[in-house]
Structures are given as C-alpha cells and as structure tokens.
C-alpha cells in the first residue's frame, strides 16, 4: 500500500454577500484510490464553512488567514481565508488525496498540515482573483445578489481564472513555498 | 527577477505583491476621460434623437399621406388601384393611430443646439450633462472596486467605516494622486468631509483672470466635470470594503477640492 499525502479536494470562492462565485473540484488521484468528488456534498461543506467565518469574525480583527476552519473527519479538512473586500476563499484538503511522491510527504498525512502550508495556495488564489478584477469585462456588481436585485449571482465565467484555479488545485502539495 | 519555482516570471511592474500605478499615464487618461464621456453621451443622445425624429416624421407622414390618399381616392378608383389605395389608407391609418399612442412620449425631444467652446470641446446641453456625470461616476466606480482589491492586499482589514475612509485618505490617494488628503473631518454620525488643498487633476488648470470673477466661475464650472470620476473611485473603493456611501465633490477655488462622503443612514 503506497503512502498517501494531502492534496486539495476542492476550492471555493464566495463573495461578500455569501454568494458562490466559483467552486472547483479535484478528484483524488493515484491508482486504486481514484474517487470523484460529489458536487452537492462539497457545496454543502462550503456552505457550512460560512457559519464558521461569521462566528469567528468579531474575534479575528487582525489578519486574513482563518486557518483551519473545520476538520470534518480523518480525511477532509477545511481551511479559510478572508480578503479585505469580504471575499472568502475556502480550500478543502483531502489528507489522502494523492500518492506520496516522497516518504517524508507520506508522513504528513499522519502528522497533519500546518496553517502555513496552505498560505501559498491562498496567496496564489488571491492573485488570481485580483487578475480577474483587472479584466474590464468582469463586473463585480453583476455577481452580487444585492446589487442586481436577485437576477444575478452568476458564477465566474472567465476561462483564464478558472484555469488558474485548476492549476493551483492540481499542483499544490504541502511544503510548497510558491504555487 | 526570476524565481525557478514559478511557472512564469512576472515583469517587474506587474508583481501583485508589490503593486505600482503608472502615474503619468493615469493623469493623461483622466484628462481624456471627461471629453470621452461627453462624446459618448452626445452620440447616444443624438442617435436617440434621430430615432425619435424618425418616429415623429413617420407619424406625420402617415397622417398627411392618409389625407392626400383620401382626397385622390376617387381618381384612384377610376384607375383601378382603388382597392390597393384603400388598403394602404387603412394600414396607414392604423399605423398612425398606433404611432400616436406611443409618439406622444417621443415629443420630448427638442433640438439640442450643440455648439463648440473656444477650446473645441462640445458644449453640453442640460439633458446630456446629467448623463455625462452619471457615466463618469460609473466608470470611477468600477475602477475603485478593482483598485481596492489590488492595493489593500497587505493592509489590515478595516473594521469600521472610519478605517476604510482612512485607507482612502492615505493609501488610495497616494497611489492615484501621489499625495495624501490634507484634511479629514467627520461628525461621527456617518458624514465625512475630505479636503485636498492641491487636488492633482485641478492643479494644472488655467483660469482666465482677465475676465475677473466671471472667468473664475466659468473655470469652476468646467472643472466640476473632472471631479466626478474621483467621486466614483471613492465610491467604488468604499463599496469594495463593504461601506455603502454617496459621494459629492465640489470646488470653491482651483485647485482645492472637497469631497463629501455620506454613509447610508447618516444624519447630517
């Protein structure tokens, strides 16, 4: 049985008014352990993470990194990041998501992740989101339910942003300095 | 500068962790923005006027056509096109009655005398003035949203509206206008007044002092249009941080500019 190491299972980008902007799912890789992610299940998970953001908001006045939001079971854990503009980035990590490339990496599955392991991924996600805002064809108000009076809340359609999120999700591994 | 672990090395001015603004390019862009908004609005307005004119003209044409056709109906009957003529009259009568119902609303278009000022800029009529301001404000709003996202990257999260305003006064103003706001006043009930004694876009405007007070007032009126874009930028930046506001700008003397920010539900 090969050792397993953590990989990103899902990335969720949620807007200021708790409207989902983008959800990306990454299946578990490695022979014998392949598993597709259920979109509905992960939508529920991301939804539940919003409550944790709200609960911790008053006490967390400094910093953007919310760290470990919630550990669902032995395999799945949710990490969160809040930007200055109220956009929430949530990453769901599967502790046994891929085959371990090195023996040390295999031990991480048992030891667990540190908050700082995911910081590069969050920064890369924030960079991608800033890149999206620099696109003049992306109008944030169109995706904001309060501004469009209920006819909006569309998901992000920019291919470049979606590809960048996919790249981050697939290439991240623990111990990476820059994604 | 290249890092081996990155997929693409970022050019020096595009590093999102160390953002920069091209200041002189921005200045020229802001100067051009106002005439651009004017031209857009004028063109749209002119097109709307043309459509309304056509509507009205077709309506009057139908009415006169029906009258002449009725008059010449006897002749046409003799010619044998009587039925066609009658059919045409019937259609045009229906058309004119339908147009009369909707054409009533189209009567609002009076000819707009678009002259040209001494500098060659189109003079704005009263109707287009409001739309130009609204358009400029909307442009500034979108820019403000993008700016706040990118440049508040490493700053602490603003917890109160006052923190957000402070970010505007210090960081945003320094980035966009290369200086900080000189004076910030608040009545602690949601109204903030920002004063800039040497507002950058107004600092290079000339005033025709030969005509005395009148020249100064005329310059102020023209300068007013250049204040709407920064209003929009402030509004967009604050909206990005979650504070809903209305912003008004005024200038009593070039180059001073005052911005009044009212949060929702504020008491003056």
Coordinates of C-alpha atoms in Angstrom, one line a residue:
Chain A
X1 CA 0.0 0.0 0.0
X2 CA 1.6 3.2 -1.1
X3 CA 1.8 6.1 1.3
X4 CA -0.7 8.9 0.7
X5 CA -0.2 12.6 1.0
X6 CA -2.5 15.6 1.1
X7 CA -4.0 17.2 -1.9
X8 CA -6.6 19.8 -2.5
X9 CA -10.0 18.3 -2.9
X10 CA -12.0 21.5 -3.6
X11 CA -11.6 25.2 -3.9
X12 CA -14.5 27.6 -3.2
X13 CA -14.6 31.3 -3.8
X14 CA -17.5 33.0 -2.1
X15 CA -18.4 36.7 -2.5
X16 CA -19.2 39.3 0.1
X17 CA -22.8 38.5 0.3
X18 CA -22.2 34.8 0.7
X19 CA -22.9 34.2 -3.0
X20 CA -20.9 31.4 -4.5
X21 CA -18.7 32.8 -7.3
X22 CA -16.8 29.6 -8.2
X23 CA -16.4 26.1 -7.0
X24 CA -13.7 23.8 -8.4
X25 CA -13.4 20.1 -7.5
X26 CA -10.3 18.0 -7.8
X27 CA -10.6 14.2 -7.8
X28 CA -8.3 12.1 -5.7
X29 CA -5.5 10.6 -7.8
X30 CA -3.3 7.6 -7.5
X31 CA -4.1 4.0 -8.6
X32 CA -6.8 2.2 -6.7
X33 CA -7.7 5.4 -4.8
X34 CA -9.4 7.3 -7.6
X35 CA -12.6 9.0 -6.4
X36 CA -14.7 11.7 -8.0
X37 CA -16.0 14.4 -5.8
X38 CA -19.7 14.9 -5.4
X39 CA -20.6 18.5 -6.2
X40 CA -23.6 18.6 -4.0
X41 CA -21.7 17.3 -1.0
X42 CA -19.0 19.8 -1.4
X43 CA -21.4 22.7 -1.9
X44 CA -22.9 21.8 1.5
X45 CA -19.5 21.7 3.0
X46 CA -18.6 25.1 1.7
X47 CA -21.9 26.4 2.8
X48 CA -21.3 25.2 6.4
X49 CA -17.9 26.9 6.4
X50 CA -19.7 30.3 6.0
X51 CA -21.1 29.9 9.5
X52 CA -17.6 29.5 10.9
X53 CA -16.5 32.6 9.2
X54 CA -19.3 34.6 10.8
X55 CA -18.7 33.1 14.2
X56 CA -15.1 33.9 14.2
X57 CA -15.4 37.3 12.6
X58 CA -15.7 39.5 15.7
X59 CA -12.8 38.0 17.5
X60 CA -10.5 37.9 14.5
X61 CA -9.7 41.5 13.8
X62 CA -6.1 41.2 12.5
X63 CA -5.0 39.1 9.6
X64 CA -6.7 37.4 6.7
X65 CA -5.8 33.8 7.4
X66 CA -8.6 32.0 9.3
X67 CA -6.5 28.8 9.3
X68 CA -8.3 25.5 10.0
X69 CA -12.0 26.2 9.9
X70 CA -13.2 22.7 10.5
X71 CA -11.9 19.2 10.4
X72 CA -14.7 17.0 9.0
X73 CA -13.3 13.6 9.5
X74 CA -9.9 12.0 9.3
X75 CA -9.6 12.8 5.7
X76 CA -11.2 16.1 4.9
X77 CA -10.3 19.5 6.5
X78 CA -11.5 23.0 5.6
X79 CA -9.2 26.0 5.6
X80 CA -10.3 29.6 5.1
X81 CA -9.0 33.0 4.1
X82 CA -10.8 36.3 4.1
X83 CA -9.8 39.1 1.9
X84 CA -10.1 42.8 2.7
X85 CA -13.1 43.1 0.4
X86 CA -15.0 40.4 2.1
X87 CA -14.4 37.7 -0.5
X88 CA -13.9 34.3 1.2
X89 CA -11.5 31.7 -0.1
X90 CA -12.1 28.2 1.2
X91 CA -9.9 25.2 0.4
X92 CA -10.9 21.6 1.3
X93 CA -7.9 19.4 1.8
X94 CA -8.1 15.6 1.4
X95 CA -5.4 14.2 3.6
X96 CA -5.1 11.1 1.4
X97 CA -5.7 12.7 -1.9
X98 CA -2.7 11.5 -3.9
X99 CA 0.2 9.1 -3.7
X100 CA 3.1 10.4 -1.8
X101 CA 5.9 11.5 -4.0
X102 CA 8.5 11.0 -1.2
X103 CA 8.4 9.1 2.0
X104 CA 8.5 12.3 4.1
X105 CA 5.5 13.6 2.3
X106 CA 3.7 10.4 3.2
X107 CA 4.2 11.1 6.9
X108 CA 2.3 14.4 6.6
X109 CA -0.9 12.5 6.2
X110 CA -0.4 11.3 9.7
X111 CA 1.1 14.4 11.2
X112 CA -1.3 16.8 9.8
X113 CA -0.9 20.2 8.0
X114 CA 0.1 23.4 9.4
X115 CA -1.7 26.7 8.5
X116 CA 1.4 28.0 6.8
X117 CA 1.3 25.1 4.4
X118 CA -1.7 26.5 2.7
X119 CA -0.7 30.2 2.8
X120 CA 1.0 30.0 -0.7
X121 CA -2.1 28.5 -2.1
X122 CA -4.3 31.2 -0.7
X123 CA -2.0 33.9 -1.9
X124 CA -2.0 32.4 -5.4
X125 CA -5.8 32.3 -5.3
X126 CA -5.9 35.9 -4.2
X127 CA -3.5 36.9 -7.0
X128 CA -5.8 35.1 -9.5
X129 CA -8.8 36.9 -8.1
X130 CA -7.0 40.3 -8.5
X131 CA -6.1 39.3 -12.0
X132 CA -9.8 38.7 -12.6
X133 CA -10.7 42.1 -11.3
X134 CA -8.3 43.7 -13.7
X135 CA -10.4 42.2 -16.6
X136 CA -12.7 45.0 -17.7
X137 CA -15.3 42.6 -18.8
X138 CA -15.7 41.2 -15.3
X139 CA -18.1 43.5 -13.4
X140 CA -18.3 42.5 -9.8
X141 CA -21.7 44.0 -9.3
X142 CA -23.2 41.6 -11.8
X143 CA -22.3 38.7 -9.4
X144 CA -23.6 40.5 -6.4
X145 CA -27.2 39.5 -5.5
X146 CA -27.9 42.7 -3.5
X147 CA -26.8 44.9 -6.4
X148 CA -28.6 43.1 -9.1
X149 CA -31.8 42.5 -7.0
X150 CA -31.8 38.8 -7.3
X151 CA -31.3 38.4 -11.0
X152 CA -27.6 38.0 -10.7
X153 CA -25.5 35.7 -8.5
X154 CA -23.8 34.2 -11.5
X155 CA -20.7 32.2 -11.3
X156 CA -17.5 33.5 -12.7
X157 CA -17.1 32.6 -16.4
X158 CA -13.6 33.8 -17.2
X159 CA -11.7 30.9 -18.6
X160 CA -8.3 32.3 -17.5
X161 CA -9.4 32.5 -13.9
X162 CA -10.9 29.0 -13.9
X163 CA -7.8 27.6 -15.5
X164 CA -5.6 29.3 -12.9
X165 CA -7.7 27.9 -10.1
X166 CA -7.4 24.4 -11.6
X167 CA -3.7 24.8 -11.8
X168 CA -3.4 25.8 -8.2
X169 CA -5.6 23.0 -7.1
X170 CA -3.6 20.4 -9.0
X171 CA -0.1 21.5 -8.4
X172 CA -0.3 22.3 -4.7
X173 CA 1.4 20.0 -2.3
X174 CA 2.4 20.5 1.3
X175 CA 5.8 22.2 1.8
X176 CA 5.5 24.3 -1.4
X177 CA 6.8 27.8 -1.0
X178 CA 5.2 29.4 -4.0
X179 CA 2.3 27.9 -6.0
Chain B
X1 CA 14.0 38.8 -11.5
X2 CA 13.0 35.2 -11.9
X3 CA 12.2 32.5 -9.4
X4 CA 12.8 28.9 -10.5
X5 CA 9.7 27.6 -8.8
X6 CA 7.3 29.9 -10.6
X7 CA 5.8 29.0 -14.0
X8 CA 6.0 32.4 -15.5
X9 CA 8.4 35.1 -14.2
X10 CA 6.3 38.3 -13.7
X11 CA 7.6 41.5 -15.2
X12 CA 8.8 44.0 -12.6
X13 CA 5.8 46.3 -12.7
X14 CA 3.2 43.5 -12.7
X15 CA 4.1 41.9 -9.4
X16 CA 0.9 41.7 -7.4
X17 CA 2.8 41.6 -4.2
X18 CA 4.4 44.9 -4.9
X19 CA 1.9 46.9 -6.9
X20 CA 2.6 50.1 -8.7
X21 CA 0.5 52.6 -10.6
X22 CA 1.7 54.3 -13.8
X23 CA 1.1 57.9 -12.6
X24 CA 1.6 60.0 -15.7
X25 CA -0.4 57.6 -17.9
X26 CA -3.2 57.9 -15.3
X27 CA -3.1 61.7 -15.4
X28 CA -3.4 61.8 -19.2
X29 CA -6.2 59.2 -19.1
X30 CA -8.2 61.2 -16.6
X31 CA -7.8 64.3 -18.7
X32 CA -9.1 62.5 -21.7
X33 CA -11.9 60.7 -19.8
X34 CA -14.2 63.7 -19.5
X35 CA -14.3 64.6 -23.2
X36 CA -14.7 60.9 -23.9
X37 CA -17.7 60.6 -21.7
X38 CA -19.1 63.8 -23.3
X39 CA -18.7 62.4 -26.8
X40 CA -20.2 59.0 -25.9
X41 CA -23.2 60.7 -24.3
X42 CA -23.6 63.1 -27.2
X43 CA -23.5 60.3 -29.7
X44 CA -26.0 58.2 -27.8
X45 CA -28.2 61.2 -27.3
X46 CA -28.0 62.1 -31.0
X47 CA -28.9 58.6 -32.0
X48 CA -31.9 58.6 -29.7
X49 CA -32.9 62.0 -31.0
X50 CA -32.7 60.7 -34.6
X51 CA -34.8 57.7 -33.8
X52 CA -37.4 59.9 -32.2
X53 CA -37.4 62.3 -35.1
X54 CA -37.9 59.4 -37.5
X55 CA -40.8 58.2 -35.4
X56 CA -42.4 61.6 -35.4
X57 CA -41.8 62.2 -39.0
X58 CA -43.2 58.8 -40.0
X59 CA -46.3 59.6 -37.9
X60 CA -46.9 63.0 -39.6
X61 CA -46.1 61.5 -43.0
X62 CA -48.8 58.8 -42.4
X63 CA -51.3 61.4 -41.4
X64 CA -50.7 63.6 -44.4
X65 CA -50.5 60.6 -46.7
X66 CA -53.9 59.4 -45.5
X67 CA -55.4 62.8 -46.1
X68 CA -54.0 63.0 -49.7
X69 CA -54.9 59.5 -50.4
X70 CA -58.5 60.1 -49.3
X71 CA -58.5 63.1 -51.5
X72 CA -57.3 61.3 -54.5
X73 CA -59.2 58.2 -53.8
X74 CA -61.9 59.0 -56.4
X75 CA -59.2 59.3 -59.0
X76 CA -57.6 56.0 -58.0
X77 CA -60.9 54.2 -58.1
X78 CA -61.2 55.3 -61.6
X79 CA -57.6 54.0 -62.2
X80 CA -58.4 50.6 -60.8
X81 CA -55.8 50.8 -57.9
X82 CA -58.6 51.9 -55.7
X83 CA -58.6 48.8 -53.6
X84 CA -54.9 49.0 -53.1
X85 CA -55.2 52.6 -52.3
X86 CA -57.9 51.9 -49.8
X87 CA -55.9 49.1 -48.3
X88 CA -52.9 51.4 -48.0
X89 CA -55.0 54.1 -46.3
X90 CA -56.4 51.6 -43.9
X91 CA -52.9 50.4 -42.9
X92 CA -51.5 53.8 -42.6
X93 CA -54.5 54.9 -40.5
X94 CA -53.9 52.1 -38.2
X95 CA -50.2 52.8 -38.2
X96 CA -50.7 56.4 -37.4
X97 CA -53.1 55.7 -34.6
X98 CA -50.6 53.3 -33.1
X99 CA -47.8 55.7 -33.5
X100 CA -50.0 58.5 -32.0
X101 CA -50.2 56.4 -28.8
X102 CA -46.5 55.9 -28.5
X103 CA -45.4 59.0 -30.3
X104 CA -46.8 61.2 -27.5
X105 CA -43.8 60.2 -25.4
X106 CA -41.4 61.0 -28.2
X107 CA -42.3 64.6 -28.3
X108 CA -39.9 65.4 -25.6
X109 CA -37.0 65.8 -28.0
X110 CA -36.4 69.5 -28.7
X111 CA -33.5 70.3 -30.9
X112 CA -30.3 70.4 -28.9
X113 CA -28.0 73.1 -30.0
X114 CA -24.6 71.5 -29.7
X115 CA -22.1 74.3 -30.2
X116 CA -18.4 74.1 -29.6
X117 CA -16.5 76.0 -26.9
X118 CA -13.4 78.1 -27.7
X119 CA -11.2 75.1 -27.0
X120 CA -13.1 72.8 -29.3
X121 CA -14.9 70.7 -26.8
X122 CA -18.6 70.1 -27.4
X123 CA -20.9 72.2 -25.2
X124 CA -23.1 70.0 -23.1
X125 CA -26.8 70.6 -23.2
X126 CA -28.7 70.3 -20.0
X127 CA -30.1 66.8 -20.7
X128 CA -26.7 65.3 -21.5
X129 CA -25.0 66.9 -18.6
X130 CA -26.6 64.6 -16.1
X131 CA -25.8 61.5 -18.2
X132 CA -22.2 62.5 -18.6
X133 CA -21.8 62.8 -14.9
X134 CA -23.5 59.5 -14.3
X135 CA -21.3 57.8 -16.8
X136 CA -18.1 59.2 -15.4
X137 CA -19.2 58.2 -11.9
X138 CA -20.0 54.7 -13.1
X139 CA -16.5 54.4 -14.7
X140 CA -14.9 55.5 -11.5
X141 CA -16.9 53.0 -9.5
X142 CA -15.6 50.0 -11.4
X143 CA -12.1 51.4 -11.2
X144 CA -12.4 51.9 -7.5
X145 CA -13.5 48.3 -6.9
X146 CA -10.5 46.9 -8.8
X147 CA -8.1 49.3 -7.1
X148 CA -9.2 48.5 -3.6
X149 CA -8.9 44.8 -4.3
X150 CA -5.4 45.0 -5.5
X151 CA -3.9 47.6 -3.2
X152 CA -5.3 46.5 0.1
X153 CA -3.5 43.2 -0.2
X154 CA -1.2 43.5 2.7
X155 CA -3.1 46.1 4.8
X156 CA -5.0 45.1 7.9
X157 CA -8.7 44.6 7.4
X158 CA -10.8 47.7 8.0
X159 CA -13.3 47.0 10.8
X160 CA -15.1 50.4 10.9
X161 CA -16.1 52.8 8.2
X162 CA -13.6 55.2 9.7
X163 CA -10.8 52.7 9.0
X164 CA -12.0 52.4 5.4
X165 CA -12.0 56.2 5.0
X166 CA -8.5 56.4 6.4
X167 CA -7.4 53.8 3.9
X168 CA -8.8 56.0 1.2
X169 CA -7.2 59.2 2.5
X170 CA -3.8 57.7 2.9
X171 CA -3.2 54.7 0.6
X172 CA -5.6 55.2 -2.2
X173 CA -4.9 58.9 -2.6
X174 CA -1.2 58.4 -2.5
X175 CA -1.4 55.8 -5.3
X176 CA -3.8 57.6 -7.6
X177 CA -2.9 61.2 -6.9
X178 CA 0.6 61.0 -5.5
X179 CA -0.3 62.8 -2.3
X180 CA -2.4 62.3 0.8
X181 CA -5.6 64.1 1.7
X182 CA -4.9 67.2 3.7
X183 CA -7.9 67.3 5.9
X184 CA -10.5 64.8 7.1
X185 CA -13.5 65.9 9.1
X186 CA -16.3 63.8 10.5
X187 CA -19.3 64.4 12.5
X188 CA -19.1 60.8 13.9
X189 CA -22.6 60.2 12.6
X190 CA -21.7 58.9 9.1
X191 CA -20.7 62.1 7.3
X192 CA -17.1 62.6 6.3
X193 CA -15.6 65.6 4.6
X194 CA -12.3 65.2 2.8
X195 CA -10.4 68.3 1.7
X196 CA -7.5 68.4 -0.6
X197 CA -5.8 71.8 -0.9
X198 CA -4.0 70.9 -4.1
X199 CA -6.0 68.4 -5.9
X200 CA -3.9 66.9 -8.6
X201 CA -6.2 66.9 -11.6
X202 CA -7.2 70.5 -10.8
X203 CA -3.7 71.7 -10.1
X204 CA -2.7 72.4 -13.7
X205 CA -6.0 74.0 -14.8
X206 CA -5.7 77.6 -16.0
X207 CA -8.1 80.3 -15.0
X208 CA -8.7 83.2 -17.3
X209 CA -8.1 86.0 -14.8
X210 CA -8.5 88.7 -17.4
X211 CA -12.3 88.4 -17.1
X212 CA -12.2 88.7 -13.4
X213 CA -14.6 86.8 -11.2
X214 CA -16.6 85.6 -14.2
X215 CA -13.6 83.7 -15.6
X216 CA -13.0 82.0 -12.3
X217 CA -16.6 80.9 -12.1
X218 CA -16.5 79.6 -15.6
X219 CA -13.4 77.6 -14.9
X220 CA -15.0 76.2 -11.8
X221 CA -18.0 75.0 -13.8
X222 CA -15.7 73.3 -16.3
X223 CA -13.6 71.8 -13.5
X224 CA -16.7 70.3 -11.9
X225 CA -16.9 67.6 -14.6
X226 CA -13.4 66.5 -13.7
X227 CA -14.4 65.8 -10.2
X228 CA -17.0 63.1 -11.0
X229 CA -14.5 60.4 -11.8
X230 CA -12.7 60.6 -8.5
X231 CA -16.1 60.6 -6.8
X232 CA -16.8 57.3 -8.5
X233 CA -13.4 55.9 -7.5
X234 CA -14.0 56.7 -3.8
X235 CA -17.5 55.2 -4.0
X236 CA -16.2 52.0 -5.7
X237 CA -13.3 51.6 -3.2
X238 CA -15.6 52.0 -0.2
X239 CA -18.1 49.6 -1.7
X240 CA -15.3 47.1 -2.1
X241 CA -14.7 47.4 1.6
X242 CA -18.3 46.9 2.3
X243 CA -19.3 50.5 3.1
X244 CA -22.1 51.9 1.1
X245 CA -21.8 55.6 0.5
X246 CA -22.8 58.6 -1.6
X247 CA -20.0 60.9 -2.6
X248 CA -20.3 64.5 -3.7
X249 CA -17.5 66.7 -4.8
X250 CA -17.3 70.5 -5.1
X251 CA -14.6 73.1 -5.6
X252 CA -14.8 76.7 -4.5
X253 CA -11.4 77.6 -5.7
X254 CA -9.0 76.0 -8.0
X255 CA -7.0 73.8 -7.0
X256 CA -8.8 73.0 -3.8
X257 CA -11.4 70.2 -3.9
X258 CA -13.8 69.0 -1.2
X259 CA -15.4 65.5 -1.2
X260 CA -18.4 64.9 1.0
X261 CA -19.0 61.2 1.9
X262 CA -22.3 60.2 3.4
X263 CA -22.7 56.7 4.6
X264 CA -26.1 55.1 4.5
X265 CA -28.4 56.2 7.2
X266 CA -26.2 59.1 8.2
X267 CA -27.6 62.2 9.9
X268 CA -26.2 65.4 8.6

